[in-house]
Structure formats: structure tokens, C-alpha cells
Coordinates of C-alpha atoms and ligand atoms in Angstrom, one line a residue:
M770 CA -22.8 -14.1 28.7
T771 CA -24.1 -14.0 25.2
D772 CA -28.1 -14.1 24.5
R773 CA -27.1 -16.4 21.5
A774 CA -28.6 -19.9 21.8
Q775 CA -25.8 -22.3 22.8
G776 CA -24.4 -23.9 19.7
A777 CA -26.4 -21.6 17.2
P778 CA -24.7 -21.0 14.0
I779 CA -22.9 -17.9 12.8
R780 CA -24.8 -17.0 9.9
V781 CA -22.8 -15.3 7.0
A782 CA -23.7 -13.3 3.9
L783 CA -21.1 -13.0 1.3
L784 CA -21.0 -9.9 -0.9
G785 CA -19.1 -10.9 -4.2
C786 CA -18.1 -14.2 -5.4
G787 CA -15.1 -13.4 -7.8
T788 CA -11.3 -14.0 -7.3
V789 CA -11.6 -13.7 -3.6
G790 CA -15.1 -14.6 -2.9
G791 CA -14.9 -18.0 -4.7
E792 CA -12.1 -19.0 -2.4
I793 CA -14.0 -17.9 0.6
V794 CA -16.8 -20.3 -0.3
R795 CA -14.3 -23.1 -1.0
L796 CA -12.6 -22.8 2.3
L797 CA -15.9 -22.2 4.2
T798 CA -16.9 -25.5 2.8
D799 CA -13.9 -27.6 2.9
Q800 CA -12.8 -26.6 6.4
A801 CA -16.4 -26.3 7.9
D802 CA -15.7 -28.8 10.8
D803 CA -12.5 -27.1 11.9
L804 CA -13.9 -23.5 11.7
A805 CA -16.9 -24.6 13.8
A806 CA -14.4 -25.9 16.3
R807 CA -12.3 -22.7 16.4
V808 CA -15.3 -20.5 16.4
G809 CA -17.5 -22.4 19.0
A810 CA -20.4 -22.6 16.7
P811 CA -21.0 -23.6 13.1
V812 CA -20.3 -21.1 10.4
E813 CA -23.3 -21.2 7.9
L814 CA -23.2 -19.3 4.6
V815 CA -26.9 -18.2 4.3
G816 CA -26.5 -16.0 1.1
V817 CA -24.1 -14.8 -1.6
A818 CA -24.9 -11.5 -3.6
V819 CA -23.2 -11.2 -6.9
R820 CA -23.8 -8.8 -9.8
R821 CA -24.8 -11.6 -12.4
P822 CA -26.4 -14.6 -10.6
H823 CA -26.6 -16.6 -13.8
K824 CA -22.8 -16.6 -14.1
H825 CA -22.5 -18.8 -10.9
P826 CA -23.7 -22.2 -11.6
E827 CA -21.2 -23.4 -9.0
L828 CA -23.2 -21.9 -6.4
P829 CA -26.4 -23.5 -4.7
A830 CA -29.2 -21.8 -6.4
G831 CA -31.0 -21.1 -3.1
L832 CA -27.9 -19.0 -1.9
V833 CA -27.5 -16.7 -4.8
T834 CA -29.1 -13.2 -5.1
A835 CA -28.5 -10.0 -7.2
D836 CA -30.3 -8.2 -4.2
A837 CA -27.5 -7.3 -2.0
A838 CA -29.4 -4.6 -0.2
G839 CA -32.0 -7.1 0.8
L840 CA -29.4 -9.7 1.9
V841 CA -27.2 -7.4 4.3
T842 CA -30.2 -6.5 6.4
R843 CA -31.7 -10.0 6.6
D844 CA -32.9 -11.2 10.1
D845 CA -31.0 -14.4 9.5
V846 CA -27.5 -12.7 8.9
D847 CA -25.1 -12.3 11.5
I848 CA -21.9 -11.3 9.7
V849 CA -21.5 -9.6 6.3
V850 CA -18.3 -10.4 4.4
E851 CA -17.6 -8.1 1.6
V852 CA -15.4 -8.9 -1.3
V853 CA -16.9 -6.9 -4.1
G854 CA -14.7 -3.8 -4.2
G855 CA -15.0 -0.2 -5.1
I856 CA -16.9 2.5 -3.2
E857 CA -20.5 2.4 -4.3
P858 CA -22.8 0.7 -3.9
V859 CA -20.5 -1.1 -1.2
R860 CA -20.4 2.0 1.2
T861 CA -24.3 2.1 1.3
L862 CA -24.6 -1.7 1.8
L863 CA -21.9 -1.9 4.5
L864 CA -23.4 1.0 6.3
E865 CA -26.8 -0.5 6.2
A866 CA -25.5 -3.8 7.5
L867 CA -23.6 -2.1 10.4
K868 CA -26.7 -0.1 11.3
A869 CA -28.8 -3.2 11.4
G870 CA -26.2 -4.6 13.9
K871 CA -24.5 -7.0 11.7
S872 CA -20.6 -7.2 12.0
V873 CA -18.6 -6.6 8.8
V874 CA -15.5 -8.2 7.4
T875 CA -14.2 -6.5 4.2
A876 CA -11.1 -6.7 1.8
N877 CA -12.0 -3.3 0.4
K878 CA -8.9 -1.0 0.9
A879 CA -10.3 1.8 -1.2
L880 CA -13.4 2.2 0.6
L881 CA -11.6 2.1 4.0
A882 CA -9.0 4.5 3.0
E883 CA -11.8 6.9 1.7
D884 CA -14.5 6.4 4.3
G885 CA -13.0 4.3 7.1
A886 CA -14.2 6.8 9.6
V887 CA -17.9 6.5 8.7
L888 CA -17.8 2.8 8.8
A889 CA -16.0 2.8 12.3
E890 CA -18.6 5.2 13.7
A891 CA -21.4 3.0 12.4
A892 CA -19.8 -0.1 13.9
D893 CA -19.4 1.7 17.2
A894 CA -22.8 3.1 17.2
S895 CA -24.4 -0.4 16.9
G896 CA -21.9 -2.3 18.8
A897 CA -20.8 -4.4 15.8
D898 CA -17.3 -5.5 14.6
L899 CA -15.4 -4.1 11.6
Y900 CA -12.3 -6.2 10.5
Y901 CA -10.3 -5.7 7.3
E902 CA -7.0 -7.7 7.6
A903 CA -7.3 -8.7 3.9
A904 CA -7.3 -4.9 2.8
V905 CA -3.5 -4.6 3.0
A906 CA -0.8 -7.3 2.1
G907 CA -3.2 -10.0 1.1
A908 CA -2.4 -13.1 3.3
I909 CA 0.1 -11.3 5.5
P910 CA -0.8 -10.8 9.1
L911 CA -0.1 -7.1 9.4
L912 CA -3.1 -5.1 10.6
R913 CA -3.8 -7.1 13.7
P914 CA -0.2 -7.0 14.7
L915 CA -0.4 -3.1 14.4
R916 CA -3.8 -3.0 16.0
E917 CA -3.4 -5.5 18.8
S918 CA 0.2 -6.9 19.2
L919 CA 2.1 -3.6 19.0
V920 CA -0.5 -1.5 20.6
G921 CA 1.6 -1.2 23.9
D922 CA 4.6 0.2 21.7
R923 CA 5.3 3.5 19.9
I924 CA 5.5 2.7 16.2
T925 CA 7.9 5.2 14.2
R926 CA 7.8 3.8 10.7
V927 CA 5.9 1.3 8.6
A928 CA 7.4 1.0 5.1
G929 CA 7.5 -1.6 2.5
I930 CA 6.0 -3.1 -0.7
V931 CA 2.4 -3.5 -0.6
N932 CA 1.5 -3.8 -4.1
G933 CA 2.1 -6.9 -5.9
T934 CA 1.5 -6.0 -9.5
T935 CA 3.9 -3.1 -9.7
N936 CA 6.6 -5.1 -7.7
F937 CA 6.1 -7.7 -10.4
I938 CA 6.6 -5.2 -13.2
L939 CA 9.7 -3.5 -11.4
S940 CA 11.4 -6.9 -10.7
S941 CA 10.9 -8.0 -14.2
M942 CA 12.4 -4.7 -15.5
A943 CA 15.4 -5.4 -13.3
S944 CA 16.0 -8.9 -14.1
S945 CA 15.3 -8.7 -17.9
G946 CA 16.0 -5.0 -18.7
A947 CA 12.7 -4.6 -20.3
G948 CA 11.0 -1.4 -20.5
Y949 CA 7.9 -0.3 -18.6
T950 CA 5.6 -1.1 -21.4
D951 CA 6.9 -4.7 -22.2
A952 CA 6.9 -5.6 -18.2
L953 CA 3.5 -4.2 -17.9
E954 CA 2.3 -6.4 -20.8
E955 CA 4.0 -9.6 -19.3
A956 CA 2.2 -8.8 -16.0
T957 CA -1.2 -8.5 -17.8
R958 CA -0.7 -11.8 -19.7
L959 CA 0.3 -13.6 -16.6
G960 CA -2.9 -12.1 -14.8
Y961 CA -1.1 -9.9 -12.3
A962 CA -2.2 -6.8 -13.8
E963 CA -5.8 -6.0 -14.4
A964 CA -7.3 -4.8 -17.9
D965 CA -7.1 -1.3 -16.5
P966 CA -3.9 -1.4 -14.4
S967 CA -4.1 2.3 -13.3
A968 CA -5.0 1.7 -9.7
D969 CA -1.8 -0.3 -9.4
V970 CA 0.6 1.4 -11.7
D971 CA -0.3 5.0 -10.7
G972 CA 0.2 4.1 -7.0
Y973 CA -3.6 4.5 -5.9
D974 CA -4.0 0.9 -4.5
A975 CA -0.6 1.4 -2.7
A976 CA -1.8 4.8 -1.4
S977 CA -5.1 3.4 0.0
K978 CA -3.2 0.8 1.9
A979 CA -0.7 3.4 3.2
A980 CA -3.5 5.3 4.5
I981 CA -4.9 2.3 6.4
L982 CA -1.4 1.3 7.8
A983 CA -0.8 5.0 9.0
S984 CA -3.9 5.1 10.6
L985 CA -3.5 2.1 12.5
A986 CA 0.1 2.8 13.3
F987 CA -0.2 6.3 14.5
H988 CA -3.6 6.3 16.2
T989 CA -4.6 8.9 13.9
R990 CA -7.4 9.0 11.1
V991 CA -5.3 9.1 7.5
T992 CA -7.3 9.2 4.5
A993 CA -6.2 8.3 0.7
A994 CA -6.3 12.1 -0.1
D995 CA -3.6 12.8 2.9
V996 CA -1.1 10.4 1.0
H997 CA 1.4 11.7 -1.5
C998 CA 1.1 9.3 -4.3
E999 CA 3.3 8.7 -7.4
G1000 CA 3.2 5.6 -9.6
I1001 CA 5.8 3.8 -11.6
R1002 CA 4.7 4.7 -15.2
T1003 CA 7.7 7.2 -15.6
V1004 CA 10.4 4.6 -14.3
S1005 CA 12.5 3.9 -17.3
A1006 CA 14.9 1.1 -18.2
A1007 CA 17.6 3.7 -17.6
D1008 CA 16.5 4.4 -14.1
I1009 CA 16.7 0.8 -13.4
A1010 CA 20.2 0.5 -15.0
A1011 CA 21.3 3.6 -13.1
A1012 CA 20.1 2.2 -9.9
A1013 CA 21.9 -1.1 -10.6
S1014 CA 25.0 0.6 -11.2
L1015 CA 24.9 2.1 -7.7
D1016 CA 24.1 -1.1 -6.0
C1017 CA 20.5 0.0 -5.8
T1018 CA 17.1 -1.4 -6.7
I1019 CA 13.9 0.7 -7.4
K1020 CA 10.8 -0.3 -5.7
L1021 CA 7.3 1.2 -5.2
L1022 CA 7.4 2.1 -1.6
A1023 CA 4.7 2.9 0.9
I1024 CA 6.1 4.9 3.7
C1025 CA 4.3 5.9 6.8
E1026 CA 6.5 7.8 9.3
R1027 CA 6.1 9.4 12.7
V1028 CA 8.0 12.7 12.3
P1029 CA 9.3 14.3 15.4
S1030 CA 8.4 18.0 15.8
E1031 CA 11.6 20.1 16.3
D1032 CA 9.9 22.8 18.2
G1033 CA 8.1 20.9 21.1
A1034 CA 4.8 20.8 19.2
A1035 CA 3.3 17.6 18.5
D1036 CA 4.6 15.1 16.2
A1037 CA 3.2 14.8 12.7
V1038 CA 2.8 11.8 10.4
S1039 CA 4.1 11.4 6.9
A1040 CA 2.4 9.1 4.4
R1041 CA 3.6 8.5 0.9
V1042 CA 3.9 6.3 -2.0
Y1043 CA 6.6 6.7 -4.7
P1044 CA 9.3 4.5 -6.6
A1045 CA 12.5 5.0 -4.8
M1046 CA 16.0 3.4 -5.0
I1047 CA 16.9 1.3 -2.1
P1048 CA 20.2 -0.3 -1.4
S1049 CA 20.4 -3.9 -3.0
A1050 CA 21.6 -5.2 0.3
H1051 CA 18.2 -4.0 2.0
P1052 CA 16.0 -7.2 2.5
L1053 CA 13.1 -5.3 0.6
A1054 CA 15.4 -5.1 -2.4
S1055 CA 15.1 -8.9 -2.8
V1056 CA 11.5 -9.2 -2.6
D1057 CA 10.7 -10.1 -6.2
G1058 CA 7.6 -10.8 -8.1
A1059 CA 4.3 -10.2 -6.8
F1060 CA 5.3 -10.7 -3.3
N1061 CA 4.7 -8.0 -0.6
A1062 CA 6.9 -7.2 2.4
V1063 CA 6.5 -4.6 5.0
F1064 CA 9.0 -3.3 7.8
V1065 CA 7.6 -2.1 11.0
E1066 CA 9.8 -0.1 13.3
A1067 CA 8.8 0.5 17.0
E1068 CA 10.6 2.1 19.9
A1069 CA 10.6 -0.8 22.0
A1070 CA 10.3 -3.6 19.7
G1071 CA 12.8 -2.5 17.2
Q1072 CA 12.5 -3.8 13.6
L1073 CA 10.0 -6.3 12.3
M1074 CA 9.6 -7.7 8.8
F1075 CA 6.4 -9.1 7.4
Y1076 CA 6.6 -11.0 4.2
G1077 CA 4.3 -13.1 2.0
Q1078 CA 1.7 -13.2 -0.7
G1079 CA 0.1 -9.9 -0.9
A1080 CA -2.7 -10.8 -3.4
G1081 CA -4.5 -13.7 -5.0
G1082 CA -7.8 -15.5 -4.3
A1083 CA -6.6 -18.2 -1.7
P1084 CA -4.1 -16.0 0.2
T1085 CA -6.6 -13.0 0.6
A1086 CA -9.3 -15.6 1.5
S1087 CA -7.0 -16.7 4.3
A1088 CA -7.0 -13.2 5.9
V1089 CA -10.8 -12.7 5.4
L1090 CA -11.5 -16.1 7.1
G1091 CA -9.1 -15.2 9.9
D1092 CA -11.3 -12.1 10.6
L1093 CA -14.4 -14.1 10.2
V1094 CA -13.3 -16.6 12.8
A1095 CA -12.5 -13.6 15.2
V1096 CA -15.8 -12.1 14.6
G1097 CA -17.4 -15.3 15.0
R1098 CA -15.7 -16.1 18.3
N1099 CA -16.8 -12.4 19.4
L1100 CA -20.4 -13.0 18.8
V1101 CA -20.2 -16.6 20.6
V1102 CA -18.7 -14.9 23.7
G1103 CA -21.0 -11.9 23.4
G1104 CA -18.2 -9.2 23.0
R1105 CA -16.6 -7.2 20.2
G1106 CA -13.1 -6.8 19.0
P1107 CA -10.8 -3.8 19.5
R1108 CA -12.3 -0.3 18.4
E1109 CA -10.6 2.0 16.0
S1110 CA -8.1 4.2 17.9
T1111 CA -7.8 7.5 16.5
Y1112 CA -7.3 9.4 19.7
A1113 CA -3.8 11.0 18.8
S1114 CA -5.0 13.1 15.9
L1115 CA -1.5 13.9 14.6
P1116 CA -1.3 16.4 11.8
V1117 CA -0.3 15.0 8.3
L1118 CA 2.7 16.4 6.8
P1119 CA 2.4 17.9 3.2
M1120 CA 4.9 16.3 0.9
G1121 CA 6.7 19.5 0.4
A1122 CA 7.7 19.4 4.1
V1123 CA 9.0 15.9 3.9
S1124 CA 13.0 15.5 3.6
T1125 CA 14.4 12.7 1.4
R1126 CA 17.4 12.2 -0.6
Y1127 CA 17.2 12.3 -4.4
H1128 CA 19.1 10.8 -7.5
V1129 CA 18.9 13.6 -10.0
S1130 CA 19.9 12.8 -13.7
L1131 CA 20.6 15.5 -16.2
E1132 CA 21.8 16.0 -19.8
V1133 CA 24.0 19.0 -19.8
A1134 CA 26.3 20.7 -22.2
D1135 CA 30.1 19.6 -21.9
R1136 CA 31.7 22.8 -21.5
A1137 CA 33.6 24.6 -18.9
G1138 CA 31.6 25.9 -15.8
V1139 CA 28.5 23.9 -16.2
L1140 CA 29.2 21.8 -13.3
A1141 CA 29.7 24.8 -11.2
A1142 CA 26.5 26.3 -12.4
V1143 CA 24.5 23.2 -11.6
A1144 CA 26.1 23.0 -8.3
R1145 CA 25.2 26.6 -7.6
E1146 CA 21.4 25.9 -8.1
F1147 CA 21.4 23.2 -5.7
A1148 CA 23.4 25.5 -3.1
Q1149 CA 21.1 28.3 -3.7
H1150 CA 17.9 26.0 -2.9
D1151 CA 19.9 24.8 0.2
V1152 CA 20.0 21.3 -1.1
S1153 CA 23.2 19.8 -0.1
I1154 CA 25.0 17.5 -2.6
A1155 CA 26.5 14.2 -1.4
A1156 CA 28.0 12.8 -4.7
V1157 CA 28.2 13.8 -8.3
R1158 CA 29.2 11.5 -11.3
Q1159 CA 29.6 12.4 -14.9
Y1160 CA 29.0 9.8 -17.6
G1161 CA 30.0 10.3 -21.5
G1162 CA 32.2 13.1 -22.8
G1163 CA 35.2 12.5 -24.5
R1164 CA 37.7 13.6 -27.2
N1165 CA 35.1 16.2 -28.6
G1166 CA 33.6 17.3 -25.3
G1167 CA 34.7 20.0 -23.1
S1168 CA 35.1 22.7 -25.8
A1169 CA 34.2 26.3 -24.8
G1170 CA 30.5 26.6 -26.4
G1171 CA 30.7 23.1 -27.8
S1172 CA 27.6 21.2 -28.3
A1173 CA 28.5 17.7 -26.9
A1174 CA 26.4 16.6 -24.1
V1175 CA 27.1 14.5 -21.1
R1176 CA 25.0 13.1 -18.3
L1177 CA 25.4 14.4 -14.7
V1178 CA 24.1 12.3 -11.8
V1179 CA 23.7 14.2 -8.7
V1180 CA 22.9 12.5 -5.5
T1181 CA 21.8 14.6 -2.7
H1182 CA 21.7 14.6 1.1
A1183 CA 18.2 14.7 2.8
A1184 CA 16.4 17.8 1.8
P1185 CA 12.7 18.8 1.7
D1186 CA 10.7 17.9 -1.2
S1187 CA 9.6 21.5 -1.9
A1188 CA 13.5 22.5 -2.0
L1189 CA 14.2 19.8 -4.5
A1190 CA 11.4 20.8 -6.7
S1191 CA 12.4 24.4 -6.6
T1192 CA 15.9 23.3 -7.6
V1193 CA 14.7 21.1 -10.5
E1194 CA 12.6 23.9 -11.9
A1195 CA 15.8 26.2 -11.9
L1196 CA 18.0 23.7 -13.4
E1197 CA 15.4 23.3 -16.3
G1198 CA 15.9 27.0 -16.9
L1199 CA 19.6 27.0 -17.3
D1200 CA 21.1 27.2 -20.8
A1201 CA 23.5 24.4 -20.2
V1202 CA 21.0 21.9 -19.0
R1203 CA 19.5 20.0 -22.0
G1204 CA 17.0 18.3 -19.8
V1205 CA 16.4 16.8 -16.5
E1206 CA 15.9 13.1 -17.4
S1207 CA 14.8 11.7 -14.1
V1208 CA 14.3 12.6 -10.2
L1209 CA 14.3 9.5 -8.0
R1210 CA 14.3 9.4 -4.3
V1211 CA 16.6 7.6 -2.4
E1212 CA 15.5 5.7 0.8
D1213 CA 18.1 4.0 2.9
L1214 CA 15.4 2.6 5.1
G1215 CA 17.6 2.8 8.2
R1216 CA 20.8 1.8 6.5
S1217 CA 23.4 4.2 5.0
V1218 CA 23.7 4.3 1.2
S1219 CA 27.3 3.9 0.9
A1220 CA 27.3 3.0 -2.7
L1221 CA 26.0 6.4 -3.5
G1222 CA 28.4 8.2 -1.2
V1223 CA 25.7 9.1 1.0
T1224 CA 25.9 8.2 4.6
G1225 CA 23.9 9.0 8.0
Ligands
NDP2399 P1 -13.4 -9.7 -8.6 O1 -13.7 -8.6 -9.5 O2 -13.0 -11.1 -8.9 O3 -15.0 -10.0 -8.0 C1 -15.9 -9.2 -7.6 C2 -17.4 -9.7 -7.2 O4 -18.2 -8.7 -7.0 C3 -17.9 -10.5 -8.4 O5 -18.4 -11.8 -7.9 C4 -19.1 -9.6 -8.8 O6 -20.2 -10.2 -9.2 C5 -19.5 -9.0 -7.5 N1 -20.1 -7.8 -7.6 C6 -19.7 -6.7 -8.5 N2 -20.8 -5.6 -8.3 C7 -21.6 -6.0 -7.4 C8 -22.7 -5.5 -6.9 N3 -23.0 -4.3 -7.2 N4 -23.6 -6.2 -6.0 C9 -23.1 -7.5 -5.6 N5 -22.0 -8.2 -6.3 C10 -21.3 -7.3 -7.0 O7 -12.9 -9.1 -7.4 P2 -11.7 -9.7 -6.4 O8 -12.3 -10.9 -5.9 O9 -10.3 -9.6 -7.1 O10 -11.7 -8.5 -5.2 C11 -12.6 -8.3 -4.3 C12 -12.2 -7.4 -3.3 O11 -11.0 -7.9 -2.5 C13 -11.7 -5.9 -3.6 O12 -12.0 -5.0 -2.7 C14 -10.2 -6.1 -3.8 O13 -9.6 -4.9 -3.8 C15 -9.9 -6.9 -2.7 N6 -8.6 -7.6 -2.7 C16 -8.3 -8.6 -3.8 C17 -7.1 -9.1 -3.9 C18 -6.9 -10.0 -5.1 O14 -5.9 -10.4 -5.2 N7 -8.0 -10.2 -6.1 C19 -6.3 -9.0 -2.8 C20 -6.6 -8.3 -1.8 C21 -7.8 -7.5 -1.8 P3 -20.3 -11.2 -10.7 O15 -19.2 -12.5 -10.4 O16 -21.6 -11.6 -11.0 O17 -19.5 -10.3 -11.7
HSE2400 N1 -3.7 -5.2 -7.1 C1 -3.3 -5.5 -5.8 C2 -1.8 -5.7 -6.0 C3 -4.0 -6.7 -5.3 O1 -1.4 -6.1 -7.0 O2 -1.1 -6.0 -4.9 C4 -3.8 -6.9 -3.7 O3 -4.3 -5.7 -3.0

């Protein structure tokens, strides 16, 4: 039994009242009766900390404060909800709250991916809850299924689109033929991309989410620093067109895989983020705009797909309130939710050891022997070619020593990233190669990429 007084309110301190925080306040107010019935006690907002209190006339004056440090340890606070973002001062604030025995609900993927272990230890030490469903894929219930529903299964892969801004940009490039810069401008104008879009377009936001997903899926602590990360700045209109001509679509993917060992040693984990070609027939290819979608594969459950709004004030607030109700219920019955499970401690593979397929586009001299020279470099680095296409060349091409150029597209079978990188370096050193125009990974996500001449 709990030592809380029967019917005593659950007292909530909110840190941050911007896009997400504002919606949390609205839902807490509008749905107060329903929330009380679901939790088993009234949920009462007792303080809101913001950076500039004078900018928040919408909040009752008695609730607002700039003193977040004072708020998180106040005796009349049971749960701290954090929607400020960033590492400091939030890390210090949440550690102080946890040390003081307050449970924490946060949407802060950057902090969790960098210092989730420290927060989890602090929660364990004081017997408090740490919930963060909103940190990955906004409204989509994804972390709780990984942490609870699928905990009896062995998850082998979690892969998908977890960044709405970049998905909006790539979708817009695909549908309109626009270049990256124009598509980014449109995303900014419509409010999807922030003034400084680097966390999204350089892949760091998705990498933080991949770290959280891999940690939960594989019971292993994975941090953002463990995640190989490439963004979408280099994806060109030509890449999008090349993908379309092969019946493929380019998406920024977060991929977390359990990689079986070949020598009887422990399995390993791979966590990576990069733009990749996927078959247009794959369900992820039709996830457009700012939506998110994630595939989870587990040995017994098979494939599961989660789809929905991955960002925005109200969708994210929905996930935060789900956590708030769960933590409130735990407080009412005097228990706590599941702890972090990192017992497996699997090693994380460096990207060089990860095998994927590649689409390599080269501009080469159009003369005898060039194709053979290119093929030789792939062979020498043990990268097996699955298909080759040549574009351009005509009546003036093909002469010995001629200056005409053609585009060669080489699609490989799966090869280690390090082998492909060495191949590209060697290709760039060939006289006949005018330039390696693009290197894109090809992910079939469990389906054969037949359009590329690649199967199995
Ligand atoms: P906003 O920038 O809209 O709001 C941030 C809030 O934090 C503001 O109210 C700001 O105060 C307050 N704040 C900033 N610094 C401090 C400080 N030192 N002490 C107290 N308050 C402070 O952010 P969002 O609502 O968009 O995002 C919040 C969190 O949710 C982030 O972790 C983000 O990654 C995450 N998230 C956001 C999603 C989205 O769609 N927006 C989706 C999923 C997760 P003031 O108002 O005075 O400036
Ligand atoms: N910037 C993020 C996105 C917000 O575009 O998906 C949600 O985490």
C-alpha cells in the first residue's frame, strides 16, 4: 500500500512551456476530470518554469517561475515533466529532481542519448520513475511496446523514419523534383524545419533516437556517440531521380540491428543513420511529409509497423501525458515502472564492419577498357558487383583516348562499409574516373531489390 493520502493529488512541475509544453498545459486543463479518473487521483499543475516568464501571460501568474532549480526540488512536487530540450541546464535539473525522489517524464532525446545511463542510475537510486515515450517518434507509442510488450521476445531489427523534418524535405524533393536547398526553404517556411536545421538535416536528431531505440531493443546501453550518422545535405535532385529510375525512394533511415556473430562469440549491435535507397514498394517508401514510421522485427512476433505523427505540439504532448498517467498510477499504488534493462551489454559494431549494398555513380571517360578498370577495383577490394548501367555516350564516345564522358552506375551486393570506402578511394585515383558523383546505400529492409538487379 502507498503512504500517500487516499485521493491526494499528483503534483506536477512543468519545465518548459513552448510548442510541446503549451499543449501539455492545455490537455492537463481540458482533460482534468478524465485524467483524474484514469490516474486514481487529481493531477495538479503546481509550477511551470520557463526562461522568460514575462512572455507567458497565458499562464496563471502564481504558477510561472524562472527558478527551475528551486521548482524541481520543492516539497509539493511529485513529478517533474521536462520539455525544455538540450543538455544543460536540464541534465542538472533532472538529476536534482531524481535525487530528491521526484519521478521524471521527459521528451529530451538529446539528453537521453547522451546521458541516459546517469539519469537511469539516479532514478534507481531514489526509487523514482523515468519515462520518455515522447523522445522518439512523437505521438507513436513505440518505446513502451519495446520496453514492455515485446520484452518477452528477441528483437532483431528496429528500422525506420524517425525525423519528420528530413522526411518532409526528401518527400518534397521526390514529388516536385526540387533540389535540397529549395526543399529546405519550403520546410522552414511551413514551420517544419527550425531556423538552425542542423540537428535534423545532419542526422543528429535521428541518431539520438536510434541510440534510445537500440538501447531498449537490445538491452544494451547505446549512446549517440555509438551511432554512425550521416545527414541529407548531400542528397541531390540527381540522386532522387536516379533512385526513381530504379523504382526506389530515398529516405533518411535509422537502423538498429542485432548482428549475429559468426564465430560463436556474443552477438553485436549496429546503430546507424543515413539516407538510403529503399524499394518504392516497401511500406516505408510511402511515408511522406513529416510523418514517422518504424518497423520492428522480432523472432517470435515477426514484423510490426508503427506509423503516425512524429512531431508537433499536440502529438508530442499526447505521448507525454501517457507517461504522466502511467507515473501517476505508479505513485497511487506505491510502485514504480520497469527499470532500464541493459544486462546484455552487447558490443556496438563500428560502421566499417557493417555490410550494406551500395549504389555508386561515377563519371568516367568513354573509352575502351574503362569498365574493366572500374570492375577491377571493386574486385580487388572484394566488393561484388550486382548490376552495372551506363548512361550517356553516343556517336562521339568510345574513341581511344577520347574526352567524352559517360555516367556509370554500379550497384553492389552487400559488402563491409570499409571495403566500399577503400574501393571509392581507389576509383577516385583512376585516370579514367572523372569523379565519384554519389555513393548511396541500398537497404532492402527484408525485401529483395529486384529493380536494381539485386536479390537475396
Ligand atoms: P520550445 O523551444 O518550443 O520550448 C522550450 C521551452 O523551454 C520554452 O518555454 C522556454 O522558455 C523553456 N526554456 C528554455 N530554457 C529554459 C531554462 N533554462 N529553464 C527553464 N525553461 C527554459 O521547445 P519544444 O516544445 O519544441 O521542445 C521541447 C522538448 O521536446 C525538446 O526536448 C524537444 O526535442 C522535444 N520534442 C519536441 C517535439 C516538437 O515537435 N516540438 C517533438 C518531440 C520531442 P521561454 O518560453 O520562456 O522561451
Ligand atoms: N525535429 C524533430 C523532427 C522533432 O523533425 O522529427 C521531433 O523529434
